[in-house]
Amino acid sequence: MAQTIGIGMCGGIAAYKIADLVSKLKKHDFDVIVMMTEAAARFITPLTLQTLSGREVLTDLWTESREWKVQHVGVAEQLDLLVIAPATANFIAKMAHGLADDLLSTVVLANTAPVLVVPSMNTNMFENPAVQDNIQSLLRRGYHFMDPDSGLLACGVTGKGRLPEVDDILKHILALLKPRQDLAGRKILINAGSTCEDIDPVRFITNRSTGKMGYALARTAAARGAEVVLVSGPTHLEIPSGVEFISVRSARDMCAAMLQHQPGCDIIIGAAAVGDFRPATPAEQKIKKNEDGSGRITIDLAQNPDILKELGKKKEPGCIMIGFAAETENVLENALAKLAAKNLDLIVANDVSMEGAGFACDTNICTLISSRTDIRPMPLISKDDVAEAILNRAAELLL
Ligand code: C5P
């Protein structure tokens, strides 16, 4: 289930930036409940936030809610994190003194989730001892604060008081949220990286995969409580903590390790770029070149097993199998063909010719496809976020 973030907006000119924050939180699959003070609604319309968050925006303590019997208590109970942004001097004072005279301040008092306060105001107001004392008192109670940025403020003054960049607020939010333990008790088998096929004792055939996507999946799944087995070809990446790590070189070794760990798995993910061919008979000694430059050799290649196809043949009931389809053309059709051929439940398709997608970068542009009628494109996001989205979809398919 998605985590719920409450966004409490106060009346400051930076309120318009929160529209972007809400949009980004939605792209991260969070459920977002926006609450606005009366003053906030003078800077940006609740309709904008309602459209972006996809749910009712709460502004008034006295309006009957369709969702909750006692609105402020019901909302507070649902929150995994409450973010007050922009936080004005007035609202910080209200929080510090426990005032509860509008919807947002009552939610703050009823809330037991962590609170992140993001102040934004004129420099002198921010530095005023009254405001600073209130901040100190909230810090002592365990509230989290972000320091305002410095720069030209809307009031014309240059100094401290700007709302931090939306991406920085987002990072803070992600860091504060405890990873869900929604995959606790699940066994997940993942392969990652490239494979190496020996030509002779010193040379081998490999590919450009760095293993970043598979490692992000292993790290994220472990953080969400899963028991993870990571079967990896050679990479330069740090082994994620809390996973059982099996190092392999060739596609056949990888296949054997995957088959060995297949029994009892809830989710199997083939993120490795498995070499489809290997030298049929690797030379026992280093192959020598001709000193006169006339050398010419032919390497006879034999086909490797298709690991996912092998696992697919032995698929256990209830196990969700996920593969990747890195394509340069006809992405959808090729991905659907692989979904069927490998007996998969989900295929993560991407056009590797697009900038920001595919090998060796930290981002990806993927589409999650579980059937011809269930195609979910995603924007350019980090591989960590792609990993979260894949695991969210896998968790849905497990139900
Ligand atoms: O058929 P193609 O190589 O495009 O399929 C990609 C998907 O199949 C990836 O998930 C990859 O890990 C998996 N695969 C495999 N064994 C192979 C080739 C690909 O498991 N020999």
Short mmCIF file of C-alpha atoms and ligand atoms in Angstrom, two decimals:
data_model
loop_
_atom_site.label_atom_id
_atom_site.label_comp_id
_atom_site.label_asym_id
_atom_site.label_seq_id
_atom_site.Cartn_x
_atom_site.Cartn_y
_atom_site.Cartn_z
CA MET A 1 0.00 0.00 0.00
CA ALA A 2 1.22 3.50 -0.83
CA GLN A 3 2.52 5.63 2.02
CA THR A 4 0.53 8.76 2.83
CA ILE A 5 2.11 12.19 3.09
CA GLY A 6 0.22 15.15 4.48
CA ILE A 7 1.21 18.48 2.98
CA GLY A 8 0.22 21.42 5.17
CA MET A 9 0.48 24.66 3.24
CA CYS A 10 0.57 28.07 4.89
CA GLY A 11 0.17 31.50 3.33
CA GLY A 12 3.48 32.45 1.75
CA ILE A 13 4.47 33.36 -1.78
CA ALA A 14 6.43 30.07 -2.05
CA ALA A 15 3.09 28.20 -1.86
CA TYR A 16 3.03 27.93 -5.66
CA LYS A 17 6.21 25.79 -5.55
CA ILE A 18 4.37 23.18 -3.51
CA ALA A 19 2.32 22.31 -6.60
CA ASP A 20 5.53 20.92 -8.11
CA LEU A 21 6.35 19.05 -4.88
CA VAL A 22 2.91 17.42 -4.83
CA SER A 23 3.26 16.42 -8.49
CA LYS A 24 6.67 14.85 -7.79
CA LEU A 25 5.37 12.99 -4.72
CA LYS A 26 2.57 11.53 -6.83
CA LYS A 27 5.14 10.35 -9.40
CA HIS A 28 6.86 8.57 -6.50
CA ASP A 29 3.60 6.70 -5.90
CA PHE A 30 2.74 8.44 -2.61
CA ASP A 31 -0.78 9.16 -1.55
CA VAL A 32 -0.81 12.91 -0.87
CA ILE A 33 -3.33 14.74 1.31
CA VAL A 34 -3.04 18.51 0.91
CA MET A 35 -4.27 20.80 3.68
CA MET A 36 -4.24 24.56 3.22
CA THR A 37 -4.67 27.39 5.67
CA GLU A 38 -7.04 30.16 4.66
CA ALA A 39 -4.03 32.33 3.79
CA ALA A 40 -2.43 29.60 1.63
CA ALA A 41 -5.60 29.46 -0.47
CA ARG A 42 -5.09 33.15 -1.27
CA PHE A 43 -1.75 32.39 -2.92
CA ILE A 44 -2.71 29.31 -4.93
CA THR A 45 -6.10 27.75 -5.53
CA PRO A 46 -7.08 24.51 -3.79
CA LEU A 47 -8.27 23.33 -7.23
CA THR A 48 -4.66 23.27 -8.50
CA LEU A 49 -3.57 21.09 -5.56
CA GLN A 50 -6.68 18.94 -5.83
CA THR A 51 -5.93 18.24 -9.50
CA LEU A 52 -2.29 17.38 -8.79
CA SER A 53 -2.89 15.29 -5.66
CA GLY A 54 -5.93 13.56 -7.14
CA ARG A 55 -7.95 14.02 -3.96
CA GLU A 56 -9.98 16.49 -1.96
CA VAL A 57 -7.93 19.42 -0.57
CA LEU A 58 -8.79 20.15 3.06
CA THR A 59 -9.12 23.79 4.01
CA ASP A 60 -11.87 24.15 6.55
CA LEU A 61 -12.37 22.60 9.97
CA TRP A 62 -16.12 22.97 9.68
CA THR A 63 -16.81 21.50 6.25
CA GLU A 64 -18.13 17.97 6.45
CA SER A 65 -15.77 15.56 4.78
CA ARG A 66 -16.93 12.75 2.52
CA GLU A 67 -14.06 10.59 3.73
CA TRP A 68 -13.68 11.08 7.47
CA LYS A 69 -16.18 11.30 10.33
CA VAL A 70 -13.94 13.49 12.48
CA GLN A 71 -11.86 15.04 9.74
CA HIS A 72 -8.72 16.21 11.55
CA VAL A 73 -8.37 13.01 13.58
CA GLY A 74 -9.11 10.78 10.57
CA VAL A 75 -6.53 12.56 8.41
CA ALA A 76 -3.88 12.53 11.14
CA GLU A 77 -4.30 8.79 11.69
CA GLN A 78 -3.56 8.11 8.05
CA LEU A 79 -0.29 10.00 7.77
CA ASP A 80 3.18 8.45 7.49
CA LEU A 81 4.72 11.93 7.39
CA LEU A 82 3.40 15.47 7.76
CA VAL A 83 5.20 18.22 5.86
CA ILE A 84 4.49 21.87 6.65
CA ALA A 85 5.61 23.87 3.61
CA PRO A 86 5.85 26.73 3.26
CA ALA A 87 5.81 27.19 7.04
CA THR A 88 5.15 30.79 8.01
CA ALA A 89 6.27 32.50 11.23
CA ASN A 90 2.66 32.53 12.39
CA PHE A 91 2.13 28.83 11.83
CA ILE A 92 5.43 27.89 13.45
CA ALA A 93 4.30 29.90 16.49
CA LYS A 94 0.96 28.10 16.51
CA MET A 95 2.67 24.71 16.41
CA ALA A 96 5.13 25.69 19.12
CA HIS A 97 2.31 26.79 21.42
CA GLY A 98 -0.18 24.06 20.61
CA LEU A 99 -2.86 26.31 19.14
CA ALA A 100 -5.61 24.55 17.27
CA ASP A 101 -7.90 27.05 15.61
CA ASP A 102 -8.05 25.78 12.04
CA LEU A 103 -7.96 22.52 10.12
CA LEU A 104 -4.18 22.32 9.66
CA SER A 105 -3.29 23.19 13.26
CA THR A 106 -5.75 20.59 14.61
CA VAL A 107 -4.22 17.96 12.31
CA VAL A 108 -0.75 18.92 13.62
CA LEU A 109 -1.91 18.27 17.21
CA ALA A 110 -3.71 15.01 16.40
CA ASN A 111 -0.79 13.75 14.30
CA THR A 112 1.71 11.22 15.66
CA ALA A 113 3.77 10.75 12.46
CA PRO A 114 7.10 12.59 12.00
CA VAL A 115 6.77 16.25 11.00
CA LEU A 116 9.03 18.07 8.55
CA VAL A 117 8.80 21.86 8.72
CA VAL A 118 10.07 23.90 5.77
CA PRO A 119 10.07 27.59 6.74
CA SER A 120 10.00 30.34 4.14
CA MET A 121 9.74 34.01 5.03
CA ASN A 122 11.55 37.36 5.08
CA THR A 123 15.10 37.18 6.50
CA ASN A 124 14.43 39.45 9.46
CA MET A 125 11.29 37.55 10.36
CA PHE A 126 13.18 34.25 10.19
CA GLU A 127 16.00 35.58 12.34
CA ASN A 128 13.68 37.18 14.87
CA PRO A 129 14.32 35.60 18.30
CA ALA A 130 10.60 34.88 18.70
CA VAL A 131 10.63 32.71 15.56
CA GLN A 132 13.98 31.14 16.46
CA ASP A 133 12.76 30.29 19.98
CA ASN A 134 9.68 28.63 18.52
CA ILE A 135 11.82 26.63 16.10
CA GLN A 136 14.11 25.54 18.97
CA SER A 137 11.15 24.43 21.02
CA LEU A 138 9.77 22.35 18.12
CA LEU A 139 13.23 20.88 17.44
CA ARG A 140 13.37 19.77 21.09
CA ARG A 141 10.06 17.98 20.55
CA GLY A 142 11.52 16.01 17.65
CA TYR A 143 10.16 18.06 14.74
CA HIS A 144 12.43 18.03 11.67
CA PHE A 145 13.35 21.35 10.07
CA MET A 146 14.90 22.33 6.76
CA ASP A 147 16.98 25.48 6.75
CA PRO A 148 15.70 28.07 4.27
CA ASP A 149 17.91 28.85 1.26
CA SER A 150 19.54 32.25 0.83
CA GLY A 151 18.92 34.49 -2.16
CA LEU A 152 16.68 37.21 -3.48
CA LEU A 153 13.36 37.03 -1.66
CA ALA A 154 9.98 38.05 -3.06
CA CYS A 155 9.98 41.03 -0.67
CA GLY A 156 13.04 42.40 -2.49
CA VAL A 157 15.51 41.60 0.32
CA THR A 158 18.50 39.35 -0.35
CA GLY A 159 19.12 36.91 2.51
CA LYS A 160 18.01 33.72 4.17
CA GLY A 161 14.35 32.82 3.83
CA ARG A 162 13.74 31.20 0.43
CA LEU A 163 11.94 27.90 0.26
CA PRO A 164 14.59 25.22 -0.44
CA GLU A 165 14.55 23.69 -3.93
CA VAL A 166 11.65 21.29 -4.39
CA ASP A 167 14.04 18.43 -5.22
CA ASP A 168 15.84 19.01 -1.90
CA ILE A 169 12.53 18.92 -0.01
CA LEU A 170 11.71 15.70 -1.84
CA LYS A 171 15.05 14.16 -0.82
CA HIS A 172 14.40 15.10 2.82
CA ILE A 173 10.95 13.54 2.67
CA LEU A 174 12.31 10.30 1.20
CA ALA A 175 15.03 10.15 3.83
CA LEU A 176 12.55 10.63 6.67
CA LEU A 177 10.11 7.97 5.57
CA LYS A 178 10.86 4.62 7.07
CA PRO A 179 10.98 2.07 4.27
CA ARG A 180 7.79 0.07 4.26
CA GLN A 181 8.24 -3.50 5.36
CA ASP A 182 5.65 -4.66 2.85
CA LEU A 183 7.94 -7.36 1.47
CA ALA A 184 8.77 -8.90 4.85
CA GLY A 185 8.51 -12.68 4.66
CA ARG A 186 8.91 -12.68 0.86
CA LYS A 187 11.82 -14.41 -0.86
CA ILE A 188 13.12 -12.56 -3.90
CA LEU A 189 15.71 -13.87 -6.34
CA ILE A 190 17.40 -11.30 -8.58
CA ASN A 191 20.17 -11.55 -11.14
CA ALA A 192 22.19 -8.54 -12.17
CA GLY A 193 25.12 -7.28 -14.18
CA SER A 194 26.75 -8.72 -17.25
CA THR A 195 28.08 -12.21 -17.88
CA CYS A 196 31.62 -13.05 -19.03
CA GLU A 197 32.36 -15.81 -21.51
CA ASP A 198 35.97 -16.88 -21.81
CA ILE A 199 37.70 -16.91 -25.18
CA ASP A 200 41.00 -18.03 -23.64
CA PRO A 201 42.52 -17.75 -20.12
CA VAL A 202 42.88 -13.95 -20.41
CA ARG A 203 40.18 -12.76 -22.80
CA PHE A 204 36.43 -12.88 -22.59
CA ILE A 205 33.22 -11.61 -24.20
CA THR A 206 31.00 -9.38 -22.07
CA ASN A 207 28.56 -6.47 -22.52
CA ARG A 208 27.97 -2.93 -21.30
CA SER A 209 25.70 -3.71 -18.36
CA THR A 210 26.91 -2.17 -15.08
CA GLY A 211 24.41 -3.97 -12.83
CA LYS A 212 22.95 -0.71 -11.46
CA MET A 213 19.31 -1.66 -12.07
CA GLY A 214 19.58 -5.13 -10.51
CA TYR A 215 21.52 -3.83 -7.51
CA ALA A 216 18.92 -1.06 -6.99
CA LEU A 217 16.23 -3.75 -6.99
CA ALA A 218 18.14 -5.90 -4.49
CA ARG A 219 18.86 -2.93 -2.19
CA THR A 220 15.27 -1.70 -2.30
CA ALA A 221 13.73 -5.14 -1.81
CA ALA A 222 15.99 -5.79 1.21
CA ALA A 223 15.11 -2.37 2.68
CA ARG A 224 11.43 -3.30 2.31
CA GLY A 225 11.98 -6.43 4.38
CA ALA A 226 12.42 -9.12 1.72
CA GLU A 227 14.85 -12.01 1.96
CA VAL A 228 16.95 -11.31 -1.13
CA VAL A 229 19.32 -13.56 -3.08
CA LEU A 230 21.38 -11.56 -5.57
CA VAL A 231 23.18 -13.55 -8.27
CA SER A 232 25.58 -11.18 -9.93
CA GLY A 233 28.03 -11.14 -12.79
CA PRO A 234 31.19 -9.04 -12.26
CA THR A 235 30.42 -5.37 -11.45
CA HIS A 236 32.14 -2.46 -9.72
CA LEU A 237 29.18 -1.90 -7.42
CA GLU A 238 29.01 -2.18 -3.64
CA ILE A 239 27.19 -5.33 -2.52
CA PRO A 240 23.87 -4.20 -0.99
CA SER A 241 23.73 -4.91 2.74
CA GLY A 242 21.43 -7.59 4.02
CA VAL A 243 21.33 -9.67 0.82
CA GLU A 244 22.68 -13.16 0.13
CA PHE A 245 25.23 -12.52 -2.60
CA ILE A 246 26.33 -15.08 -5.17
CA SER A 247 29.08 -14.10 -7.55
CA VAL A 248 29.17 -15.75 -10.99
CA ARG A 249 30.92 -15.15 -14.31
CA SER A 250 29.33 -17.07 -17.13
CA ALA A 251 25.69 -17.33 -18.24
CA ARG A 252 25.71 -21.04 -17.51
CA ASP A 253 26.98 -20.46 -13.94
CA MET A 254 24.35 -17.76 -13.48
CA CYS A 255 21.66 -20.11 -14.78
CA ALA A 256 22.73 -22.89 -12.40
CA ALA A 257 22.73 -20.52 -9.39
CA MET A 258 19.30 -19.16 -10.30
CA LEU A 259 17.79 -22.62 -10.74
CA GLN A 260 19.29 -23.71 -7.43
CA HIS A 261 17.64 -20.79 -5.58
CA GLN A 262 14.34 -20.84 -7.46
CA PRO A 263 12.34 -23.13 -5.11
CA GLY A 264 10.18 -21.17 -2.66
CA CYS A 265 10.65 -17.76 -4.30
CA ASP A 266 7.79 -15.27 -4.29
CA ILE A 267 9.38 -12.99 -6.88
CA ILE A 268 12.12 -13.67 -9.45
CA ILE A 269 13.62 -10.75 -11.36
CA GLY A 270 15.93 -11.17 -14.34
CA ALA A 271 17.77 -7.86 -14.45
CA ALA A 272 21.06 -9.31 -15.74
CA ALA A 273 22.25 -8.66 -19.28
CA VAL A 274 22.91 -12.30 -20.00
CA GLY A 275 25.27 -12.97 -22.90
CA ASP A 276 23.32 -14.96 -25.46
CA PHE A 277 26.46 -16.62 -26.91
CA ARG A 278 29.75 -18.02 -25.63
CA PRO A 279 32.85 -19.29 -27.39
CA ALA A 280 31.99 -22.94 -28.07
CA THR A 281 35.46 -24.18 -27.09
CA PRO A 282 37.53 -21.66 -25.11
CA ALA A 283 41.26 -22.01 -25.88
CA GLU A 284 43.20 -23.63 -23.04
CA GLN A 285 46.22 -21.41 -23.66
CA LYS A 286 46.40 -17.73 -24.54
CA ILE A 287 45.78 -17.33 -28.27
CA LYS A 288 48.91 -15.87 -29.90
CA LYS A 289 48.90 -13.17 -32.53
CA ASN A 290 51.10 -13.36 -35.64
CA GLU A 291 54.14 -11.10 -35.42
CA ASP A 292 53.73 -10.10 -39.07
CA GLY A 293 50.21 -8.82 -38.45
CA SER A 294 48.54 -11.40 -40.69
CA GLY A 295 46.65 -13.12 -37.88
CA ARG A 296 42.97 -13.83 -38.33
CA ILE A 297 40.88 -16.02 -36.08
CA THR A 298 37.29 -17.11 -36.07
CA ILE A 299 35.52 -17.75 -32.80
CA ASP A 300 32.77 -20.31 -33.01
CA LEU A 301 29.93 -19.23 -30.72
CA ALA A 302 27.42 -21.52 -29.04
CA GLN A 303 24.12 -20.26 -27.66
CA ASN A 304 23.72 -19.83 -23.89
CA PRO A 305 20.62 -20.93 -22.02
CA ASP A 306 17.88 -18.33 -21.72
CA ILE A 307 17.86 -18.18 -17.92
CA LEU A 308 14.38 -16.71 -17.50
CA LYS A 309 12.95 -19.20 -19.97
CA GLU A 310 14.51 -22.07 -18.00
CA LEU A 311 13.11 -20.68 -14.74
CA GLY A 312 9.76 -20.06 -16.46
CA LYS A 313 9.48 -23.75 -17.31
CA LYS A 314 9.70 -24.60 -13.60
CA LYS A 315 7.63 -21.69 -12.34
CA GLU A 316 5.91 -22.44 -9.04
CA PRO A 317 2.27 -21.41 -8.51
CA GLY A 318 2.00 -17.88 -7.10
CA CYS A 319 5.56 -16.88 -8.02
CA ILE A 320 5.79 -13.57 -9.88
CA MET A 321 8.44 -13.56 -12.61
CA ILE A 322 9.75 -10.30 -13.99
CA GLY A 323 12.03 -9.68 -16.96
CA PHE A 324 13.47 -6.72 -18.81
CA ALA A 325 13.20 -5.91 -22.49
CA ALA A 326 15.86 -3.47 -23.60
CA GLU A 327 14.90 -2.59 -27.15
CA THR A 328 15.89 -0.13 -29.84
CA GLU A 329 12.70 -0.48 -31.92
CA ASN A 330 9.15 -1.91 -31.73
CA VAL A 331 9.46 -1.78 -27.93
CA LEU A 332 5.88 -2.76 -27.12
CA GLU A 333 5.53 -5.66 -29.54
CA ASN A 334 8.95 -7.10 -28.66
CA ALA A 335 8.21 -6.78 -24.94
CA LEU A 336 4.83 -8.51 -25.27
CA ALA A 337 6.44 -11.34 -27.24
CA LYS A 338 9.04 -11.83 -24.46
CA LEU A 339 6.37 -11.72 -21.75
CA ALA A 340 4.71 -14.71 -23.38
CA ALA A 341 7.82 -16.61 -24.49
CA LYS A 342 9.45 -16.50 -21.05
CA ASN A 343 6.24 -17.16 -19.07
CA LEU A 344 6.60 -13.83 -17.24
CA ASP A 345 4.05 -11.88 -15.22
CA LEU A 346 5.64 -8.50 -15.80
CA ILE A 347 8.11 -7.10 -18.28
CA VAL A 348 9.98 -3.85 -17.84
CA ALA A 349 10.44 -2.43 -21.31
CA ASN A 350 12.68 0.41 -22.31
CA ASP A 351 14.01 1.95 -25.47
CA VAL A 352 17.75 1.94 -24.78
CA SER A 353 18.39 4.33 -27.65
CA MET A 354 16.67 7.13 -25.67
CA GLU A 355 18.83 9.56 -23.71
CA GLY A 356 18.72 8.77 -19.97
CA ALA A 357 17.66 5.16 -20.49
CA GLY A 358 19.43 1.82 -20.40
CA PHE A 359 22.99 0.83 -19.67
CA ALA A 360 25.47 2.61 -17.44
CA CYS A 361 23.27 5.57 -16.46
CA ASP A 362 21.58 6.30 -13.15
CA THR A 363 18.20 6.93 -14.74
CA ASN A 364 15.79 4.94 -16.87
CA ILE A 365 12.59 5.47 -18.86
CA CYS A 366 10.54 2.30 -18.51
CA THR A 367 7.10 0.93 -19.20
CA LEU A 368 5.68 -1.76 -16.94
CA ILE A 369 3.73 -4.25 -19.01
CA SER A 370 1.80 -7.13 -17.51
CA SER A 371 -0.48 -7.75 -20.49
CA ARG A 372 -1.57 -6.09 -23.74
CA THR A 373 -4.25 -4.27 -21.74
CA ASP A 374 -2.08 -3.30 -18.77
CA ILE A 375 0.67 -1.00 -19.99
CA ARG A 376 2.03 1.57 -17.52
CA PRO A 377 4.59 4.06 -18.88
CA MET A 378 6.81 5.89 -16.40
CA PRO A 379 8.72 9.17 -16.84
CA LEU A 380 12.52 9.53 -16.70
CA ILE A 381 13.34 8.66 -13.08
CA SER A 382 16.31 7.29 -11.14
CA LYS A 383 16.99 3.56 -11.19
CA ASP A 384 16.23 3.53 -7.43
CA ASP A 385 12.77 4.92 -8.19
CA VAL A 386 12.31 2.45 -11.04
CA ALA A 387 13.18 -0.31 -8.54
CA GLU A 388 10.52 0.99 -6.13
CA ALA A 389 7.92 1.10 -8.91
CA ILE A 390 8.75 -2.45 -10.10
CA LEU A 391 8.50 -3.79 -6.55
CA ASN A 392 5.23 -1.89 -5.98
CA ARG A 393 3.78 -3.55 -9.08
CA ALA A 394 5.18 -6.95 -8.06
CA ALA A 395 3.59 -6.57 -4.61
CA GLU A 396 0.24 -5.80 -6.29
CA LEU A 397 0.56 -8.85 -8.53
CA LEU A 398 1.35 -11.04 -5.51
CA LEU A 399 -2.01 -10.26 -3.86
O1 C5P B 1 15.48 -11.99 -24.95
P1 C5P B 1 16.12 -10.82 -24.29
O2 C5P B 1 17.58 -11.00 -24.04
O3 C5P B 1 15.84 -9.49 -24.91
O4 C5P B 1 15.36 -10.76 -22.89
C1 C5P B 1 15.77 -9.97 -21.84
C2 C5P B 1 15.31 -10.57 -20.53
O5 C5P B 1 15.61 -11.96 -20.53
C3 C5P B 1 16.09 -9.99 -19.37
O6 C5P B 1 15.25 -10.00 -18.24
C4 C5P B 1 17.26 -10.96 -19.23
O7 C5P B 1 17.75 -10.98 -17.88
C5 C5P B 1 16.65 -12.28 -19.61
N1 C5P B 1 17.58 -13.18 -20.30
C6 C5P B 1 17.91 -14.40 -19.71
N2 C5P B 1 18.77 -15.25 -20.35
C7 C5P B 1 19.28 -14.95 -21.55
C8 C5P B 1 18.94 -13.72 -22.16
C9 C5P B 1 18.10 -12.86 -21.51
O8 C5P B 1 17.42 -14.68 -18.61
N3 C5P B 1 20.12 -15.78 -22.15
#
